[in-house]
XYZ file of C-alpha atoms in Angstrom:
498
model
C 30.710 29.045 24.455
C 33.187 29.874 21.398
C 36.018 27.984 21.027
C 38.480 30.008 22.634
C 37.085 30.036 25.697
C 37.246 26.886 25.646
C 40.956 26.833 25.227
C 43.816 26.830 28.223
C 45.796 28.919 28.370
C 48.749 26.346 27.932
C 47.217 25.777 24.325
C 44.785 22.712 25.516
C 41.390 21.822 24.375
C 39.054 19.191 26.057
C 38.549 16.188 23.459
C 34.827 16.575 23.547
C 34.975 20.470 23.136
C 36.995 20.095 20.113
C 34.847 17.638 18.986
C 31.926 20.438 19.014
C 34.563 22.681 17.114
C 33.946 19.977 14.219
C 30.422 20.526 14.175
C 28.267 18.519 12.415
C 27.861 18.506 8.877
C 28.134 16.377 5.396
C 31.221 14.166 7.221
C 28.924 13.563 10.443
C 25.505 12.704 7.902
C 28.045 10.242 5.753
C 29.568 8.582 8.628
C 25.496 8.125 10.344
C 24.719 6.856 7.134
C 27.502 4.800 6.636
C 26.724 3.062 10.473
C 23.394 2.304 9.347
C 24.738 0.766 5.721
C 26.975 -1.516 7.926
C 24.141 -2.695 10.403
C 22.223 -3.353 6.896
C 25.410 -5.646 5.857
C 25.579 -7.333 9.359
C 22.035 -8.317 9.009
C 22.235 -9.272 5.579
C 24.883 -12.086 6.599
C 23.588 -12.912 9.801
C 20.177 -13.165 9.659
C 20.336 -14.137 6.093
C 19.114 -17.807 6.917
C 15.502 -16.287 8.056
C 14.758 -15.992 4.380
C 16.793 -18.537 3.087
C 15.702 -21.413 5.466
C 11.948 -21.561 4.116
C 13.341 -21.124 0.542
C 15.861 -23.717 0.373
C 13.666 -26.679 2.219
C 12.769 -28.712 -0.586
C 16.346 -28.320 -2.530
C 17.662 -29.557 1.656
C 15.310 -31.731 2.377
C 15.686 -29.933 5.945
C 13.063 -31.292 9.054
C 11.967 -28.833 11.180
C 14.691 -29.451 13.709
C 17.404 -29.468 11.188
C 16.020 -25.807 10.223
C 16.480 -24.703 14.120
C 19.755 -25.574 14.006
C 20.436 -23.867 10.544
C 18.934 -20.751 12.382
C 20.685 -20.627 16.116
C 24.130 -21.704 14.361
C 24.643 -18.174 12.748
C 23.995 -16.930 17.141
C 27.065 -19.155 18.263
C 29.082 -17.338 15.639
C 27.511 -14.027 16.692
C 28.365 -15.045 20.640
C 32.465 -15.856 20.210
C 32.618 -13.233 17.319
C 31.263 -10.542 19.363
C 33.273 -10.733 22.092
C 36.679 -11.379 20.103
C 36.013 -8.367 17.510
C 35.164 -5.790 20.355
C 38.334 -6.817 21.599
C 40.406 -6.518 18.570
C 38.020 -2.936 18.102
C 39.838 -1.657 21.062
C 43.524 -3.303 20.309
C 43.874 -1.977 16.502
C 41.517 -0.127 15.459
C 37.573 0.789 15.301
C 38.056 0.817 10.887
C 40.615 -1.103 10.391
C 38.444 -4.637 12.148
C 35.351 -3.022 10.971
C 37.061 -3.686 6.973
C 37.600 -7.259 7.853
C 34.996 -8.109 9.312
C 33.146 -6.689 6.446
C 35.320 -8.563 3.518
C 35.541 -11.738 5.184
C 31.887 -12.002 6.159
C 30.826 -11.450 2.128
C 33.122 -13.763 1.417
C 32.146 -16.751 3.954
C 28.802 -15.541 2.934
C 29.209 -15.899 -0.719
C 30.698 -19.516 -0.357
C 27.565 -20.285 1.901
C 25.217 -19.994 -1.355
C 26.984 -23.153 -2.970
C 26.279 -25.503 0.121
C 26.348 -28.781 -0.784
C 24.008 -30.394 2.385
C 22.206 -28.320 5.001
C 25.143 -29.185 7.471
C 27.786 -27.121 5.073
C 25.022 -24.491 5.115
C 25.109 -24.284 8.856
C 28.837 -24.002 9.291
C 29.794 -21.275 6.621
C 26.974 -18.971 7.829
C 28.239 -19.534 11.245
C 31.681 -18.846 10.313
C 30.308 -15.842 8.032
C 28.314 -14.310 11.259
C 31.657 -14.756 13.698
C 33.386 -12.372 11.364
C 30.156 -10.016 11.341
C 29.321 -9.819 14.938
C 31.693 -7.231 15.743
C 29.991 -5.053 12.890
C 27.146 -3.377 14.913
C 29.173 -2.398 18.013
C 31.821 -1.471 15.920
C 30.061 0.505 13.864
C 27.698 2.394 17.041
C 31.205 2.763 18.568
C 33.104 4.701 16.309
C 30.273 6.980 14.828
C 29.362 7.760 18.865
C 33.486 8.540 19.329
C 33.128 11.002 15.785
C 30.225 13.177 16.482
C 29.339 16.132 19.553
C 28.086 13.822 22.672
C 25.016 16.342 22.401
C 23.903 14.589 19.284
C 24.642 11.068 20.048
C 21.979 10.018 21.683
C 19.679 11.033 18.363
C 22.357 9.617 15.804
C 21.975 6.430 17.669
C 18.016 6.044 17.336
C 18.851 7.282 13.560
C 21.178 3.946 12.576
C 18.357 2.174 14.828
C 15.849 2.984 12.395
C 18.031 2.187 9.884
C 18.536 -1.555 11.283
C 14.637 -1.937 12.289
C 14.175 -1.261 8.136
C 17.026 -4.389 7.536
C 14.870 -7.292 7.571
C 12.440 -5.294 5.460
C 14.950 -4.464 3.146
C 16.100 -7.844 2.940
C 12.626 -8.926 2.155
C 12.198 -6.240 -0.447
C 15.913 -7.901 -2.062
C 14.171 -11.146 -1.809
C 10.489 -10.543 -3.554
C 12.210 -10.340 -7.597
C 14.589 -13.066 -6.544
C 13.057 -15.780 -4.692
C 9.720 -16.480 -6.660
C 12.313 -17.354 -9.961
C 11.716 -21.041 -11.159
C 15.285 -21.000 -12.675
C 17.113 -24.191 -11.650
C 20.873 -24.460 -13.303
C 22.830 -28.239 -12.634
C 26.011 -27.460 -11.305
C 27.636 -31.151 -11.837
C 30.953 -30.137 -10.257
C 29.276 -29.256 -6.838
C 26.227 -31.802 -7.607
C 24.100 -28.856 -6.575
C 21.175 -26.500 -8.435
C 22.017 -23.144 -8.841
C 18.418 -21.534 -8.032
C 16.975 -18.644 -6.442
C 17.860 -18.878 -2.568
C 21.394 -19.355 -4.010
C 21.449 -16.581 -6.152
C 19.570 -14.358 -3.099
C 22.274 -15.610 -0.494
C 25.065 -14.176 -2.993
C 23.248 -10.671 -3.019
C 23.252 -10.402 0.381
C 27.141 -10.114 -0.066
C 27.025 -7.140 -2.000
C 26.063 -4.856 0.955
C 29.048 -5.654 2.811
C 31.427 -4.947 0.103
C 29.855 -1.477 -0.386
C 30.220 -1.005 3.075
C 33.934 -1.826 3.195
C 34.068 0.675 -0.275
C 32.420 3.372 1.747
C 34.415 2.996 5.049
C 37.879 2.837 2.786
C 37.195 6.776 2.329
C 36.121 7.736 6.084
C 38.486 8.746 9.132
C 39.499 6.243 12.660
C 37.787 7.314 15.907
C 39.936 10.173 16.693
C 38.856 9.278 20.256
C 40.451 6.037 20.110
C 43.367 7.134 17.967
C 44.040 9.760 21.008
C 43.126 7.132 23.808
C 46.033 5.065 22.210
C 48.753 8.138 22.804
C 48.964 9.427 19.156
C 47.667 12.911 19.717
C 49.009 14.814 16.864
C 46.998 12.084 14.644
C 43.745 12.861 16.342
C 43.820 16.321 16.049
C 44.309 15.823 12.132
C 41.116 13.542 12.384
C 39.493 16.222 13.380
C 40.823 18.803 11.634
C 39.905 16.579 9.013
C 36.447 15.904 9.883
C 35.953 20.041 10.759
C 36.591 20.164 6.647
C 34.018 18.020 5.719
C 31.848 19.014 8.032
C 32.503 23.350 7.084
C 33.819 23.394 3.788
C 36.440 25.026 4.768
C 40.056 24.707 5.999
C 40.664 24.677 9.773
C 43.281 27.195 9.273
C 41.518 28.936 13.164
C 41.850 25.408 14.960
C 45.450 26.081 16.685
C 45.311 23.494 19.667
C 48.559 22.488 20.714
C 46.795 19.210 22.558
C 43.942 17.727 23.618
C 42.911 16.190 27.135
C 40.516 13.499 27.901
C 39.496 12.615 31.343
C 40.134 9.200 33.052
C 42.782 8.690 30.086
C 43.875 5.011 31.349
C 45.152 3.309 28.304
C 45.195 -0.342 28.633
C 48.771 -2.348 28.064
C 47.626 -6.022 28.011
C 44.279 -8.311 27.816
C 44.071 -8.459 31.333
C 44.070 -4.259 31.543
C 41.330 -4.340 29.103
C 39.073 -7.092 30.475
C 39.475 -7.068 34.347
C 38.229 -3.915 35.080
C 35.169 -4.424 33.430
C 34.434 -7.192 36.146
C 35.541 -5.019 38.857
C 33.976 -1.765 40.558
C 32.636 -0.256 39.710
C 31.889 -0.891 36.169
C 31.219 -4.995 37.277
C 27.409 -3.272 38.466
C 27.027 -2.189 34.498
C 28.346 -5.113 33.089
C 26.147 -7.488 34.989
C 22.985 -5.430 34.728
C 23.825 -4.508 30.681
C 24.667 -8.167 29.731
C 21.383 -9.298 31.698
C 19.116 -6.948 30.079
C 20.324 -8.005 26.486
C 20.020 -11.756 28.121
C 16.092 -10.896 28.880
C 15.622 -9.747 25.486
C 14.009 -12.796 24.192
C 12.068 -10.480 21.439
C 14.984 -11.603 19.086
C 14.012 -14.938 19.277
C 10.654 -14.138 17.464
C 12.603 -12.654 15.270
C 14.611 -15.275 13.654
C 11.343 -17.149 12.684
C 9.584 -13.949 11.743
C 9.313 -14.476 7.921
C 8.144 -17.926 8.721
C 5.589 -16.706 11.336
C 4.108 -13.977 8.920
C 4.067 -16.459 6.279
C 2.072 -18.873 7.877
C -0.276 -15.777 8.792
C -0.757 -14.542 5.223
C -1.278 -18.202 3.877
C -3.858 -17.767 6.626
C -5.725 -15.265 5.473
C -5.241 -15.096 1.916
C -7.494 -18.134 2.346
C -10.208 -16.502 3.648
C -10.374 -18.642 7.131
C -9.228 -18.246 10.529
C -9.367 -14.511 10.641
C -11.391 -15.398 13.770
C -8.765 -16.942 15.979
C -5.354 -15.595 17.585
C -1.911 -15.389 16.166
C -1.113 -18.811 18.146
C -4.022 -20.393 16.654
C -3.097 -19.616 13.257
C 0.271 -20.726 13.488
C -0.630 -23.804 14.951
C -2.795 -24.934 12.187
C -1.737 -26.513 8.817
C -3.268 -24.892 6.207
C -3.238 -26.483 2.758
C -2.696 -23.745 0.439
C -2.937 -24.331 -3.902
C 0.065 -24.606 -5.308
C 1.249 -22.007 -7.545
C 3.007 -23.325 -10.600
C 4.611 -19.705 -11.277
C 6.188 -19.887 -7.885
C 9.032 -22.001 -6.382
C 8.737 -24.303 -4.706
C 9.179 -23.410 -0.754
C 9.139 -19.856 -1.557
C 8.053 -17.569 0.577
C 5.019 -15.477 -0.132
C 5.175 -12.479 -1.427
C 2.697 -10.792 0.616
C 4.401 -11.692 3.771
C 7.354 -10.148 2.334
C 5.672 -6.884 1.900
C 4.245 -7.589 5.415
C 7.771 -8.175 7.240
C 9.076 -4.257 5.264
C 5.998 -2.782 6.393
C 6.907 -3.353 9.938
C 10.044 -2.848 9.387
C 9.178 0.739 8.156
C 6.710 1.111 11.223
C 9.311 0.540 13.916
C 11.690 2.656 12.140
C 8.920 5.014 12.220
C 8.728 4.964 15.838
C 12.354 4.797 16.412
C 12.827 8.757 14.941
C 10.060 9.615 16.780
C 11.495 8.327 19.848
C 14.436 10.327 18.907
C 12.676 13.743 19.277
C 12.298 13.274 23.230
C 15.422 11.158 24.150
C 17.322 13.795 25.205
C 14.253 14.611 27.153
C 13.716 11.549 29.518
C 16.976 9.632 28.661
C 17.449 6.039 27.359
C 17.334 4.801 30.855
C 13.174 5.828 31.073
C 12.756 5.350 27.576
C 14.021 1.860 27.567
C 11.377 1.011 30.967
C 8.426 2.363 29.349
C 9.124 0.681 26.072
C 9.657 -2.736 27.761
C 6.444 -2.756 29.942
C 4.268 -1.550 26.844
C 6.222 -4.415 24.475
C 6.015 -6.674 27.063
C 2.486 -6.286 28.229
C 1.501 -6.237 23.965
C 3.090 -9.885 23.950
C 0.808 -11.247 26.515
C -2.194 -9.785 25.178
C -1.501 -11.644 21.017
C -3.115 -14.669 22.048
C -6.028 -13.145 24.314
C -7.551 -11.709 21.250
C -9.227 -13.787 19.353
C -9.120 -11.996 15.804
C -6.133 -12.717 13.700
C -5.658 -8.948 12.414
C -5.515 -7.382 15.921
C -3.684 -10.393 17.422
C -1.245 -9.389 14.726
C -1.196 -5.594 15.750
C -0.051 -6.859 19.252
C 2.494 -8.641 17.753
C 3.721 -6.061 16.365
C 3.775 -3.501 18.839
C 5.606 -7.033 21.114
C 8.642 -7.110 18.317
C 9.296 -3.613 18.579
C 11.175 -4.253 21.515
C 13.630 -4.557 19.173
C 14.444 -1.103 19.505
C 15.584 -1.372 22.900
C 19.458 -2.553 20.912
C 20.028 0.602 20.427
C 19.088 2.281 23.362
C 21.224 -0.329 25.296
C 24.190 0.179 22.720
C 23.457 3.790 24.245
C 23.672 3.325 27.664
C 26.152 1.073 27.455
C 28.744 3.705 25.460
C 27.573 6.426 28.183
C 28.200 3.957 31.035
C 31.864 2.778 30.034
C 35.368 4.358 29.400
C 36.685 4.753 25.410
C 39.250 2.534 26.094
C 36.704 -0.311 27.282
C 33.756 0.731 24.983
C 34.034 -1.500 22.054
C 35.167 -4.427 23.995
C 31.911 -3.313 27.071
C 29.462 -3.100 24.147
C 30.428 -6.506 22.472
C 30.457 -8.283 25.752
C 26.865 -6.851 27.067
C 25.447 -7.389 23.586
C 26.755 -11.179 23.343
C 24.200 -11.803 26.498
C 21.377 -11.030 24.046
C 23.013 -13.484 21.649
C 23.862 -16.452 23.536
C 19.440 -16.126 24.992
C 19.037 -16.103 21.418
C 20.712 -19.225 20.887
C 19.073 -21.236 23.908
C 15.807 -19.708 23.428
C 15.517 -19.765 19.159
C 15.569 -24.338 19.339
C 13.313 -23.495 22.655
C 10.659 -21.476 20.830
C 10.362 -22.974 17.298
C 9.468 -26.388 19.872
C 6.942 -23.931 21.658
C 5.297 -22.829 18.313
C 4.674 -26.341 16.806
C 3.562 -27.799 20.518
C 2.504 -25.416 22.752
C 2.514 -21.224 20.882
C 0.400 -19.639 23.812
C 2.996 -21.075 26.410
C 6.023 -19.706 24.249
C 4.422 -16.105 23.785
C 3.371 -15.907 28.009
C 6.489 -16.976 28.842
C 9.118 -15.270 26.865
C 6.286 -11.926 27.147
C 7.009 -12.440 30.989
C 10.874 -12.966 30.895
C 11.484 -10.296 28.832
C 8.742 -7.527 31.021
C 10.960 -8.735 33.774
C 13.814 -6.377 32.416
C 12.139 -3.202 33.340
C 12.961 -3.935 36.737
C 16.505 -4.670 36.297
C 16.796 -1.464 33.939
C 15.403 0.705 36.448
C 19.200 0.128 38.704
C 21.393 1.823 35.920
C 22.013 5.751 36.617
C 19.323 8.041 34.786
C 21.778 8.842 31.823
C 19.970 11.877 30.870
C 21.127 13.749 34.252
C 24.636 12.098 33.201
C 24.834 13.664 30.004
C 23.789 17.054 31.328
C 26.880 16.888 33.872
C 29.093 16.164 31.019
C 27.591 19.262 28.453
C 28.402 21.285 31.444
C 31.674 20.397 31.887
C 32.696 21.104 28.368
C-alpha cells in the first residue's frame, strides 16, 4: 500500500503507517546497534561482580558467603531500579533516563574499583546497578517505538544476540587484564591498585560510549506523540525517514498523526493502576511470573566460577568421567602459576564463557528467521521445555564434556528475555510499556536475588538437588506461557489494519 493511500482525506496518517513511510535504513541499523551497545553497558555494570568476585578474593579476603552477597546485592539494585526507571521512561523521556542512567552507572561503577572492604564493594555496585536497571527495557522500548512493527519482532532477537555475546565480551575484556601481576600501594585509600581494579574501571567505558552514541540519536516519536506534542513527532520521523533514505522528506505532507487507544496518563496512579486492572492485570501477573520462573539467571551469576572450576577440571586430566555436579563438587588442587594472579580466573574458561556466548547468539538469529512464523508466544514454550528438560539431564550423564553440552543448551534459556521483552511490548499500551516491561522484568530479578544465596548453598552441599530443582521450576513456565494470546495472529491483525 503506498503512502497515500494510506492518508485521510482530512490530511491524517496512522502512527504505525507513517512509521513504515520511514522505512528502514542506516538510522534503524544505528539505533539496533546502539540497543545492543547499551545492553553490553548494562551488563558490564551489573554483572560486573561475576568476574570480579573470583579475582578480587585474596586482595578481600571474601568467604564464600560474603561472595553471595557481593553477587545478589547488584539484583536488589536491579529490583527497585527497574521499576523506578521504567517509570521515569514513561514520565520524561525514553533518552533522556536512558543518558542518566548510563552516566551515573559508569560513574558509581568507576568508584566501585577503589573499594576499600568487600562491604563498600557490595554497596557501590548495588547503587551502580539501580541506576542501570532501567537500561535494557529502556533501550528494547524505544528502538521497538522507532522501527515498522513488521520488523520488531527480528530487531528484538538481533539486540538479544547482542546481550547473549555480553558476558563473552566481558570475558574477552578480562583475559589481557586480569592475569597482570601489577600491584600499585595506594596509601591514601590503604588499598592495591591491581588488575580486578583496573578491569572494574573498563567496564565503565562502555557506558560512556553509549551515552556518546545516544547524544546523536532521536526520542521515541511514539512516546513524544503519546505525550500530546504531535508536530515534534512528525519531525522525529521526518527525521528518521532522512537517515533512513538519504533524502529529504520534502513528499511526507501529513498534517497529523493518530494512534489508537491514545490514553495519556496524568498522574502515578493513571500510569500504575491500570496495569493491575483488566484486563492488562491477566498480562502482568502471567509476564512477571514467567520472568519469576526464570531461575536460568541464577546459573548465570556464578557462571565464570562454574566453568572455572570445570576447566581446572579437566586441564588436569581427571574427572572427565563424572557429571557437571560432580566436578563442581570436588576440590581440585591445581599448580600454582607464578605468571598468574593470584585468584585469577583461568583463561581457558574465559574463552569457554565467549564461546557460549557466541553459540547462543548464534541461535538467537537463527531463531529470528522463523519468529514471525510461529510467534514468541510458541517460540518461548518450545524453548523452555527443550532448556528445561537439558537441565535435568547435566547430572544424568556421567561424562564431564557432554554433561557440559547440556548445560549449555539449559543456560540458553536465557534467550527467553527477549522474547518476553517481546511479548510484553506487544501485550501493553505505549503509554504503559516502559513502566509494563520494567515491572514484569523485576519478577525475574527479585527470583534472582532469593534463588542466587539459594543456589551457590546448593552447589557446595547438594549440586544435583539445585540443578533438578531449579530445571523443574523453571520447565514449569511453559505451562503458564501457554495462557498469553498467540502474538503472531496479533501482529497479523495489526499489519492489516495499517
Amino acid at each position: 500500500m503506498s503512502v497515500d493511500t494510506k492518508v485521510q482525506n482530512d490530511g491524517k496518517m496512522q502512527f504505525e503507517a507513517a512509521l513504515d513511510w520511514a522505512g528502514f535504513g542506516p538510522y534503524s541499523y544505528v539505533l539496533t546497534t546502539l540497543a545492543g551497545f547499551i545492553n553490553i553497558a548494562y551488563m558490564c555494570v551489573c554483572y560486573a561482580t561475576t568476574i570480579i568476585i573470583p579475582a578480587s578474593a585474596c586482595e578481600l579476603g571474601t568467604t564464600t558467603s560474603q561472595q553471595g552477597y557481593i553477587a545478589s546485592g547488584p539484583r536488589f539494585g536491579e529490583i527497585t531500579g527497574a521499576i523506578i526507571g521504567g517509570y521515569l521512561g514513561d514520565k520524561f523521556g525514553r533518552r533522556r533516563v536512558l543518558l542518566f542512567a548510563l552516566i551515573s552507572s559508569a560513574v558509581l561503577n568507576g568508584i566501585a574499583s577503589i573499594s576499600v572492604n568487600w562491604v563498600m564493594l557490595l554497596i557501590v555496585q548495588s547503587l551502580a546497578s539501580f541506576c542501570s536497571a532501567g537500561q535494557y527495557s529502556l533501550a528494547m522500548t524505544i528502538l521497538c517505538e522507532s522501527v515498522p512493527m513488521c520488523k520488531r519482532n527480528v530487531l528484538v532477537l538481533w539486540v538479544l544476540s547482542i546481550l547473549c555475546l555480553s558476558q563473552g565480551i566481558m570475558a574477552v575484556i578480562a583475559i589481557p587484564i586480569i592475569p597482570l601481576p601489577f600491584s600499585f600501594y595506594l596509601p591514601g585509600l590503604g588499598i592495591y591498585w591491581n588488575s580486578w581494579r583496573t578491569l572494574l574501571l573498563v567496564y565503565s567505558t562502555p557506558s560512556l560510549l553509549a551515552a556518546v552514541l545516544l547524544f546523536f540519536m532521536q526520542e521515541s516519536p511514539k512516546y513524544v506523540f503519546a505525550k500530546g506534542h504531535e508536530e515534534e513527532s512528525i519531525d522525529i520521523i521526518k527525521t528518521i525517514h532522512r537517515w533512513n533514505n538519504w533524502k529529504p522528506a520534502e513528499d511526507f505532507q501529513i498534517k497529523s498523526l493518530t494512534l489508537d487507544a491514545l490514553d495519556e496518563p496524568t498522574s502515578i496512579k493513571d500510569q500504575i493502576v491500570p496495569l493491575f486492572k483488566a484486563p492488562l492485570l491477566k498480562y502482568t501477573v502471567i509476564m512477571t511470573t514467567l520472568y519469576l520462573l526464570q531461575l536460568i539467571t541464577a546459573f548465570g551469576v556464578w557462571l565464570p566460577t562454574i566453568v572455572n572450576q570445570f576447566m581446572q577440571i579437566v586441564e588436569t586430566g581427571v574427572g572427565t568421567d563424572r557429571s557437571l555436579c560432580s566436578i563442581i563438587s570436588d576440590s581440585v588442587e591445581v599448580p600454582i602459576d607464578p605468571d598468574v594472579a593470584p585468584c585469577a580466573l583461568n583463561v581457558s574458561s574465559l574463552l569457554l564463557l565467549l564461546s557460549m556466548g557466541a553459540l547462543q547468539s548464534f541461535l538467537n538469529i537463527l531463531l529470528s528467521l522463523v519468529v514471525n512464523r510461529v510467534g514468541y508466544r510458541n517460540m518461548a514454550i518450545c524453548f523452555t521445555v527443550v532448556c528445561g528438560v537439558s537441565g535435568i539431564m547435566v547430572n544424568l550423564i556421567t561424562n564431564a564434556y557432554a554433561s557440559v553440552v547440556f548445560f549449555m543448551i539449559f543456560m540458553a534459556g536465557g534467550l527467553l528475555t527477549g522474547m518476553y521483552v517481546a511479548l510484553t511490548v506487544a501485550l501493553f499500551p505505549t503509554h504503559l510499556r516502559a513502566l509494563a516491561v520494567a515491572l514484569t522484568s523485576t519478577g525475574g530479578s527479585i527470583g534472582m536475588l532469593a534463588s542466587v544465596p539459594i543456589l551457590n548453598r546448593l552447589l557446595e552441599v547438594n549440586c544435583s538437588a539445585g540443578f533438578y530443582t531449579f530445571s523443574s521450576i523453571f520447565l514449569s513456565s511453559a505451562f503458564i506461557a501457554a495462557f498469553l494470546p498467540n502474538d503472531s495472529s496479533l501482529l497479523k491483525k495489526k499489519l492489516e489494519q495499517i
